[in-house]
Short mmCIF file of C-alpha atoms and ligand atoms in Angstrom, two decimals:
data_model
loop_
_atom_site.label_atom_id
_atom_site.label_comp_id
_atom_site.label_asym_id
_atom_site.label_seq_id
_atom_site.Cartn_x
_atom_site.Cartn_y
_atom_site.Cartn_z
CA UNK A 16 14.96 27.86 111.46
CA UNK A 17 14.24 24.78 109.69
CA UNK A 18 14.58 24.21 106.01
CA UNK A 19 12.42 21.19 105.14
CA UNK A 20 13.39 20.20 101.70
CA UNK A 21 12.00 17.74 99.31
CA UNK A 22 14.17 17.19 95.99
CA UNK A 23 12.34 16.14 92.62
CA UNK A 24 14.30 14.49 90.11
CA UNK A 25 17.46 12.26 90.95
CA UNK A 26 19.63 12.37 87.92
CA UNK A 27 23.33 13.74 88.09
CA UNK A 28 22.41 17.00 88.87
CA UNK A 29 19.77 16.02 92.09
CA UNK A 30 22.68 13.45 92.86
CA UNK A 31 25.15 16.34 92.87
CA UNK A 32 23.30 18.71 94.85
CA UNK A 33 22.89 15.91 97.77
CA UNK A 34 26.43 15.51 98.27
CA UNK A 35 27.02 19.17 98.38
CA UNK A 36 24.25 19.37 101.02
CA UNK A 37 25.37 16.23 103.07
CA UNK A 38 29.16 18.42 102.84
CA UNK A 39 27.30 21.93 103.60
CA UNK A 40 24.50 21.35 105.87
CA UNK A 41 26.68 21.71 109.07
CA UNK A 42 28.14 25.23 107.49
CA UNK A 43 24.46 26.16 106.96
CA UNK A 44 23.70 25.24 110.47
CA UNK A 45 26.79 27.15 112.20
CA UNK A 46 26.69 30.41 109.99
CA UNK A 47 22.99 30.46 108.78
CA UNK A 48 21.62 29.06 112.14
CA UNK A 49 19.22 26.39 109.36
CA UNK A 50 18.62 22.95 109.82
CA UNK A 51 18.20 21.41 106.35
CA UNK A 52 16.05 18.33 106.62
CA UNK A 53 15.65 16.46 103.32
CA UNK A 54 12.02 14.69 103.77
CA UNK A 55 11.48 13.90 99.91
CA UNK A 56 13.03 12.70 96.83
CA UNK A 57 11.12 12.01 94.05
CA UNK A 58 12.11 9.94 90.90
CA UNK A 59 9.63 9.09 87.77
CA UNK A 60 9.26 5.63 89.43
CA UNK A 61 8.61 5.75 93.14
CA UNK A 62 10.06 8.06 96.12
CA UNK A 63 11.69 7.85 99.11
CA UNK A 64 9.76 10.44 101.55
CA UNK A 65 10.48 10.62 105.60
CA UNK A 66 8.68 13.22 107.45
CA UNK A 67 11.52 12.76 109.99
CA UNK A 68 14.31 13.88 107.01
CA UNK A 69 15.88 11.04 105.02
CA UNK A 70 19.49 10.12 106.72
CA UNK A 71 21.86 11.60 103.41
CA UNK A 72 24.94 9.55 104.63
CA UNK A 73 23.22 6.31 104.42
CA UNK A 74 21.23 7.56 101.24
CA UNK A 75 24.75 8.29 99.41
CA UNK A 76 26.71 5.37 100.71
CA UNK A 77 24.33 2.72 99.20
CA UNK A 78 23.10 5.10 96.36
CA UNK A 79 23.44 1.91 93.86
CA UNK A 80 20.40 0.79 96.15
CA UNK A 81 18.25 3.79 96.23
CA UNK A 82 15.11 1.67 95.26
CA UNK A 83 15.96 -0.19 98.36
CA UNK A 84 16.05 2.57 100.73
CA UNK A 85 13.36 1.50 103.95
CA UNK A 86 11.74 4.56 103.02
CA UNK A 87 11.25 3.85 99.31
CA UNK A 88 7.74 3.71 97.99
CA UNK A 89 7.19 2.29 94.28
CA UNK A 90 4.81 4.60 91.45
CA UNK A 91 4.38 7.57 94.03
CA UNK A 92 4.81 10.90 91.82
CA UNK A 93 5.25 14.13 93.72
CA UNK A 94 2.53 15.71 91.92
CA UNK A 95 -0.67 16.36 94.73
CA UNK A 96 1.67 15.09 97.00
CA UNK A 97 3.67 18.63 97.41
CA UNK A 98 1.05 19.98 99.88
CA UNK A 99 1.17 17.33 101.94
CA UNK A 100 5.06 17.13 102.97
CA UNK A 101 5.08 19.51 105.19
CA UNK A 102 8.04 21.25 103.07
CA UNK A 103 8.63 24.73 102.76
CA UNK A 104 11.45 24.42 99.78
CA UNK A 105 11.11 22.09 96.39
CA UNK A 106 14.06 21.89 93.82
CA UNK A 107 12.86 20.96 90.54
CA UNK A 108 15.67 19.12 88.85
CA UNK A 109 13.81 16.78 86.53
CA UNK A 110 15.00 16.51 82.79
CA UNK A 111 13.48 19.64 80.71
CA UNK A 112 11.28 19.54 78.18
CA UNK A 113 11.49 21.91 75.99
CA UNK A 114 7.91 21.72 74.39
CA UNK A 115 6.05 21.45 77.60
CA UNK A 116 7.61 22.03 80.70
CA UNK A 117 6.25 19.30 82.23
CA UNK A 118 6.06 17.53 84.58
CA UNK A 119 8.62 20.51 86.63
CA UNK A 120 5.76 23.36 85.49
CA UNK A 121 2.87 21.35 87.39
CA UNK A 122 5.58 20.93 90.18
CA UNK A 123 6.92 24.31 90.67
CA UNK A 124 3.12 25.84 90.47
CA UNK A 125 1.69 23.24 93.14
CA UNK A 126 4.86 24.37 94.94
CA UNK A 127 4.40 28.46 94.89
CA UNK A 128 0.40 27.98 95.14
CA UNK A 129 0.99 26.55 98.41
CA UNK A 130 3.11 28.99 99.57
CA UNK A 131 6.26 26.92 99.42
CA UNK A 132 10.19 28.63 98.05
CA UNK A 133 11.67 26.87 94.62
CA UNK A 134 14.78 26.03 93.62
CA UNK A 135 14.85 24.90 89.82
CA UNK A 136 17.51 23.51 87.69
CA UNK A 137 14.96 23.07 84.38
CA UNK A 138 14.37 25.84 82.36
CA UNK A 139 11.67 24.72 79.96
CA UNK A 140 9.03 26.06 82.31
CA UNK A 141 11.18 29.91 82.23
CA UNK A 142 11.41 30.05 79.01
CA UNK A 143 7.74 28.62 78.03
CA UNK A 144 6.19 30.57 80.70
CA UNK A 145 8.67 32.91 82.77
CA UNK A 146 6.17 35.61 83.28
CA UNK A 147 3.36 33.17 84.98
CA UNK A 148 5.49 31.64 87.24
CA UNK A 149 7.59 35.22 88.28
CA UNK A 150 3.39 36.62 88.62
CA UNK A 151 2.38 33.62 91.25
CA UNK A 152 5.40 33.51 93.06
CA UNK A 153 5.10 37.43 93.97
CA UNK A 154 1.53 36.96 94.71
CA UNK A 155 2.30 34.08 97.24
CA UNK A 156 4.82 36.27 98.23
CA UNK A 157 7.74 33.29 97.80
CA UNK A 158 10.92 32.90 96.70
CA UNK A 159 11.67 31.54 93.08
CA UNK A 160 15.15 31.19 91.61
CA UNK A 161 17.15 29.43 88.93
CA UNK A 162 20.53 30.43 88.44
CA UNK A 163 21.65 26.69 87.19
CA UNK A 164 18.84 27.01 84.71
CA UNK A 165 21.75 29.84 82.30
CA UNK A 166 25.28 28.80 82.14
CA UNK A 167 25.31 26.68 85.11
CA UNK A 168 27.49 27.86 88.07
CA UNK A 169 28.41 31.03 86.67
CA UNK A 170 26.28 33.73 88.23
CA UNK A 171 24.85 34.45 85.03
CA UNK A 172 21.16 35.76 86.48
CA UNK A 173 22.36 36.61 89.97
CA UNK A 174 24.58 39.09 88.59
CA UNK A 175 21.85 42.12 88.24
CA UNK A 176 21.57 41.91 92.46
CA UNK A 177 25.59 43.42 92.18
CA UNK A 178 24.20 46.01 89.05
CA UNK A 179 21.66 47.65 90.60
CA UNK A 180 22.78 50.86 90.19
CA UNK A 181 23.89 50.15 86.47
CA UNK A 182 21.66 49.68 83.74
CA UNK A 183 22.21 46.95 81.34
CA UNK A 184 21.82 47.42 77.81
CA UNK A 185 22.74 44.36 75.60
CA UNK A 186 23.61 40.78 76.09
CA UNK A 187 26.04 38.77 73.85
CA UNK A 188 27.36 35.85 74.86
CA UNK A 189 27.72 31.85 74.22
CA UNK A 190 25.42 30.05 76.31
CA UNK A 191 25.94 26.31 74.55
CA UNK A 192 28.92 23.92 75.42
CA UNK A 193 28.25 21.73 73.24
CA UNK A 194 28.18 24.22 70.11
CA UNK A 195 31.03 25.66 71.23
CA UNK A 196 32.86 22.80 72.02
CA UNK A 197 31.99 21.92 68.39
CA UNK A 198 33.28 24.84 66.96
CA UNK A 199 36.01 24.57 69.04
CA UNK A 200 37.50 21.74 67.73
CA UNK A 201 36.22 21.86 64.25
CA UNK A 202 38.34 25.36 63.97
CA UNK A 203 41.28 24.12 65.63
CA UNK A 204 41.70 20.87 65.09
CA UNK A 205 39.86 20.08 61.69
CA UNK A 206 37.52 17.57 62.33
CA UNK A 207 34.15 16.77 61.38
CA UNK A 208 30.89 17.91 62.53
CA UNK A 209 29.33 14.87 63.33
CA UNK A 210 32.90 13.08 65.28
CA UNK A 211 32.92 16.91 67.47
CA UNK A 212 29.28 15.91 68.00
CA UNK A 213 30.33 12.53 69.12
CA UNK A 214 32.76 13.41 71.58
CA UNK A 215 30.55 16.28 73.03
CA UNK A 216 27.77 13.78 73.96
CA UNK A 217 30.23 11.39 75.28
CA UNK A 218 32.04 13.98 77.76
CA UNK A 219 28.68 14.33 78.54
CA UNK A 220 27.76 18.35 77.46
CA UNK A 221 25.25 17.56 74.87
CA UNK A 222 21.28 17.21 75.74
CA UNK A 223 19.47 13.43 75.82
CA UNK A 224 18.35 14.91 72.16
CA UNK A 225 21.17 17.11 70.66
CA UNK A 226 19.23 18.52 68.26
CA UNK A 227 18.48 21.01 70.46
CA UNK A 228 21.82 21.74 71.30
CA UNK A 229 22.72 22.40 67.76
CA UNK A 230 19.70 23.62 66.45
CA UNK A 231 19.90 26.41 68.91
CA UNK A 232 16.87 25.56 70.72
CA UNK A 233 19.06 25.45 74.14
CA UNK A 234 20.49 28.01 74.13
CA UNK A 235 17.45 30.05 72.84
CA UNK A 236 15.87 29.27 75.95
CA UNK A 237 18.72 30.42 78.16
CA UNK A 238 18.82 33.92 76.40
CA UNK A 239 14.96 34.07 77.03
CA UNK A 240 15.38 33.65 80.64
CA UNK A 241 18.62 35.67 80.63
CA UNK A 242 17.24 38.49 78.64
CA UNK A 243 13.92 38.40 80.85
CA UNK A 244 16.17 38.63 84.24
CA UNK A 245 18.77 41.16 83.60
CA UNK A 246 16.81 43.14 80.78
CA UNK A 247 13.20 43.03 82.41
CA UNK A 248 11.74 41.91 79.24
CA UNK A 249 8.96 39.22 79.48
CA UNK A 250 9.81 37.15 76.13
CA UNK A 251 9.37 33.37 75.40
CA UNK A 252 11.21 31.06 73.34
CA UNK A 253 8.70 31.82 70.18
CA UNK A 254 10.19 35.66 70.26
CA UNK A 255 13.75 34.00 69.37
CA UNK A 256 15.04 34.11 66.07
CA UNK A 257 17.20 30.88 65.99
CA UNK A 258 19.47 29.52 63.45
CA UNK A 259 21.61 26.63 64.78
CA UNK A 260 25.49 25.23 63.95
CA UNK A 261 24.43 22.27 61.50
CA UNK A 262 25.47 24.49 58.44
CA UNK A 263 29.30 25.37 59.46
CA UNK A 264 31.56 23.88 57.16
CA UNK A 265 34.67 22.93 57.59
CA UNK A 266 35.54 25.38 54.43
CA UNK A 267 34.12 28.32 56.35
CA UNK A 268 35.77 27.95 59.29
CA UNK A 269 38.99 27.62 57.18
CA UNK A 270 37.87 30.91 55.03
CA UNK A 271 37.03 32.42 58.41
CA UNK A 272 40.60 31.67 60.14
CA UNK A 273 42.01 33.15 56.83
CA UNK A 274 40.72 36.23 57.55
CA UNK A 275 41.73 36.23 60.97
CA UNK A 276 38.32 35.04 62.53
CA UNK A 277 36.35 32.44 63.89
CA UNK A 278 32.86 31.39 63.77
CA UNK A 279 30.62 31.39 66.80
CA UNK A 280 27.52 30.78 68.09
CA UNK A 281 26.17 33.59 69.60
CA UNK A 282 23.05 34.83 71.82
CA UNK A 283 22.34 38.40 71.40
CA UNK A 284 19.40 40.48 72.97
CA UNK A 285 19.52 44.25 71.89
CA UNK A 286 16.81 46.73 71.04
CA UNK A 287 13.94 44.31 72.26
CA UNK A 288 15.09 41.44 70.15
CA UNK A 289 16.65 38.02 70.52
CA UNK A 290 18.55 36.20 68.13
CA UNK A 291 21.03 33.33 67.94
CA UNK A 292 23.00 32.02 65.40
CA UNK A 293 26.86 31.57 63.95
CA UNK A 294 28.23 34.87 63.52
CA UNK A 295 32.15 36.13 62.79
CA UNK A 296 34.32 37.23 66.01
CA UNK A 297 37.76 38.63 65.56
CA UNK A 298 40.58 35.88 66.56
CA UNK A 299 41.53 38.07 69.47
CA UNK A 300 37.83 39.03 70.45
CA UNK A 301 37.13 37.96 74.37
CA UNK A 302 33.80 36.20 72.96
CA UNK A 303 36.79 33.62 71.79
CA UNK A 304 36.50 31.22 74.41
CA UNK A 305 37.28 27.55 73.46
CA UNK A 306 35.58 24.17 74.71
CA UNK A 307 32.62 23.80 76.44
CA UNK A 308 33.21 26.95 78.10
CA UNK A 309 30.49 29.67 78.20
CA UNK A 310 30.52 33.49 78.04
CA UNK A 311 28.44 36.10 79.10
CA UNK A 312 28.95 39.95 77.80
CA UNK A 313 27.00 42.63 79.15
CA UNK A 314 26.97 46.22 77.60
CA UNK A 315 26.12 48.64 81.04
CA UNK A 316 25.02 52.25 80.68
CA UNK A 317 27.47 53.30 83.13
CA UNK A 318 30.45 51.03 83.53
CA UNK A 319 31.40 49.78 79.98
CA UNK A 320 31.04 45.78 79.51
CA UNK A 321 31.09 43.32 81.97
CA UNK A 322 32.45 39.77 81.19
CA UNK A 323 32.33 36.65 82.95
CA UNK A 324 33.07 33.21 81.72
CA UNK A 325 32.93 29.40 83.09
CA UNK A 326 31.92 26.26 83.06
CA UNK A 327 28.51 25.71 81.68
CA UNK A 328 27.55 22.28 82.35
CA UNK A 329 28.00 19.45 84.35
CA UNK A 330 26.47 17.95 87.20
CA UNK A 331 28.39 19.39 90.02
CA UNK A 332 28.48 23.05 88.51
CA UNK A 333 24.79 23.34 88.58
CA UNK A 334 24.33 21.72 92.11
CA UNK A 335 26.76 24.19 93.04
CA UNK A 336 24.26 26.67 91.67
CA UNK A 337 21.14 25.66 93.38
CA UNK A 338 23.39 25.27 96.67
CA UNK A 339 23.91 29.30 96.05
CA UNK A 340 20.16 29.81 95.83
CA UNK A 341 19.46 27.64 98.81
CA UNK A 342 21.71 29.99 101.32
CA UNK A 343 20.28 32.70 99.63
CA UNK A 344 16.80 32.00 100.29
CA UNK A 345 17.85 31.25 103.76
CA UNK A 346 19.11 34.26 104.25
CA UNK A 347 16.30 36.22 102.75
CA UNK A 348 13.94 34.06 105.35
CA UNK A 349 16.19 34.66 108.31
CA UNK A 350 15.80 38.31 107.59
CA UNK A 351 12.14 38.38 107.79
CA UNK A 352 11.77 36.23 110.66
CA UNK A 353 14.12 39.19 112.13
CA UNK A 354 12.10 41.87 111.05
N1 LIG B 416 23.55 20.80 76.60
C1 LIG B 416 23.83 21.95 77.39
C2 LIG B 416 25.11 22.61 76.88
C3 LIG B 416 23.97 21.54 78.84
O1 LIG B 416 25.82 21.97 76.08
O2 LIG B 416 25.41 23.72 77.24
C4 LIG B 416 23.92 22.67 79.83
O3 LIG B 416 22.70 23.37 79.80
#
């Protein structure tokens, strides 16, 4: 089988996820019997697209000269142009935006309308419109996923595959690095909002615009998405009731630790609603995870709760991520090319 690829969006994580395929590609060859070819990638100036598949060792030696790859053509945009490639998988790894989705909703609908897999690491188009794009993709009968889009490399969404005989009730978890990573050290170490801020954007956790880290808006989106997956629901971000961190005090957090707890910022979907904001946890609770860690809880009907926890962010993390969902969806292909 051949996997013809084209990736859309360059940044860290697109970066990322073509060393881990230049490092995996032979494994996916040996055990998955699939020859990736990368024929596309598209940045918001120009692409570099070979039908023949783009040579990924020369590509990430001289990466400081990606706009002088042979290959590299100036103002092409990979919208109309997803048809045409000959692909038959696109991951969407442009920067989100949260308002519109765009440009990765035009991509990853030109992608499933012509009958083409996805891969995506934005979430703005899931949690904007998670119930159009789930709709098309089953019609075209293709597979979607997204499992960097909520808490990175932790198998946040991939999670309900392994409790399928389980029900799952209610979600709680932290779903924001930076927040908590605010939090974090506000609690423990007494500094101010604004200098946690600082050093969460500069260890690189917080969005272009943190605003919508800590205004909740972020992780809003990722409870959507999570909530939709593992609860069936079909919510957007406007069903969210959001409060964000910008109000903690120092003097709360103090009163809080007096009392032997510690103020979080929490996602919650029970009983058909979502809501995030700061909320109390016990000092010894599990959902007191430090850093810019994140949690997931998950109240089953038949086995108690389920925890898992890790890294949230980062560049390698999610590539890691849509590496998972790339040997999944060869698998899923190599079984019904067997069938
Ligand atoms: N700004 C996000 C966070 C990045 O802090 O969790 C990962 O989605």
């Amino acid at each position: 089988m051949e996997l013809k690829i084209c990736l859309i969006g360059k940044g860290n994580v697109g970066t990322c996820f073509l060393q881990l395929l230049k490092e995996k590609r032979h494994m996916i060859k040996e055990i998955y019997n699939c020859e990736c070819i990368l024929v596309a990638i598209f940045e918001h100036d120009g692409a570099i697209i070979n039908k023949d598949g783009i040579d990924l060792n020369e590509l990430l030696a001289k990466s400081a000269n990606f706009r002088k790859n042979l290959f590299w053509k100036k103002d092409v945009k990979a919208k109309g142009l997803i048809s045409e490639l000959g692909i038959n998988l696109c991951i969407e790894t442009t920067p989100t935006n949260p308002n519109t989705g765009e440009p990765a909703l035009t991509h990853i609908i030109e992608a499933l309308s012509n009958n083409i897999d996805v891969i995506s690491s934005n979430k703005a188009p899931f949690f904007l419109y998670y119930k159009r794009i789930k709709d098309l993709a089953e019609k075209m009968n293709c597979f979607i996923r997204y499992e960097a889009t909520v808490a990175s490399c932790v198998p946040a969404l991939s999670i309900k595959r392994n409790l399928i005989g389980n029900k799952i009730i209610r979600i709680k978890a932290i779903l924001n690095g930076t927040n908590n990573y605010i939090l974090s050290r506000m609690a423990t170490e007494g500094i101010s909002f604004a200098v946690a801020l600082k050093e969460a954007q500069e260890l690189g956790y917080a969005e272009a615009d943190p605003s919508l880290d800590v205004g909740g808006f972020d992780t809003a989106g990722k409870l959507v998405i999570l909530a939709n997956e593992l609860l069936g629901w079909s919510k957007s971000i406007e069903d969210v009731k959001i409060e964000g961190i910008t109000k903690i005090t120092p003097q709360a957090l103090e009163l809080a630790k007096i009392d032997g707890y510690i103020i979080k910022h929490l996602a919650i979907a029970e009983e058909n609603n979502l809501i995030v904001e700061p909320r109390l946890v016990k000092r010894d609770s599990p959902l007191n995870i430090s850093g810019a860690l994140n949690l997931i809880k998950l109240q089953t009907k038949h086995a108690g709760s389920i925890i898992f926890m890790g890294k949230g962010a980062g560049g390698l993390e999610a590539a890691s991520a849509i590496l998972n969902d790339l040997i999944n969806i060869v698998i899923e292909r190599n079984k019904i090319r067997h069938n």
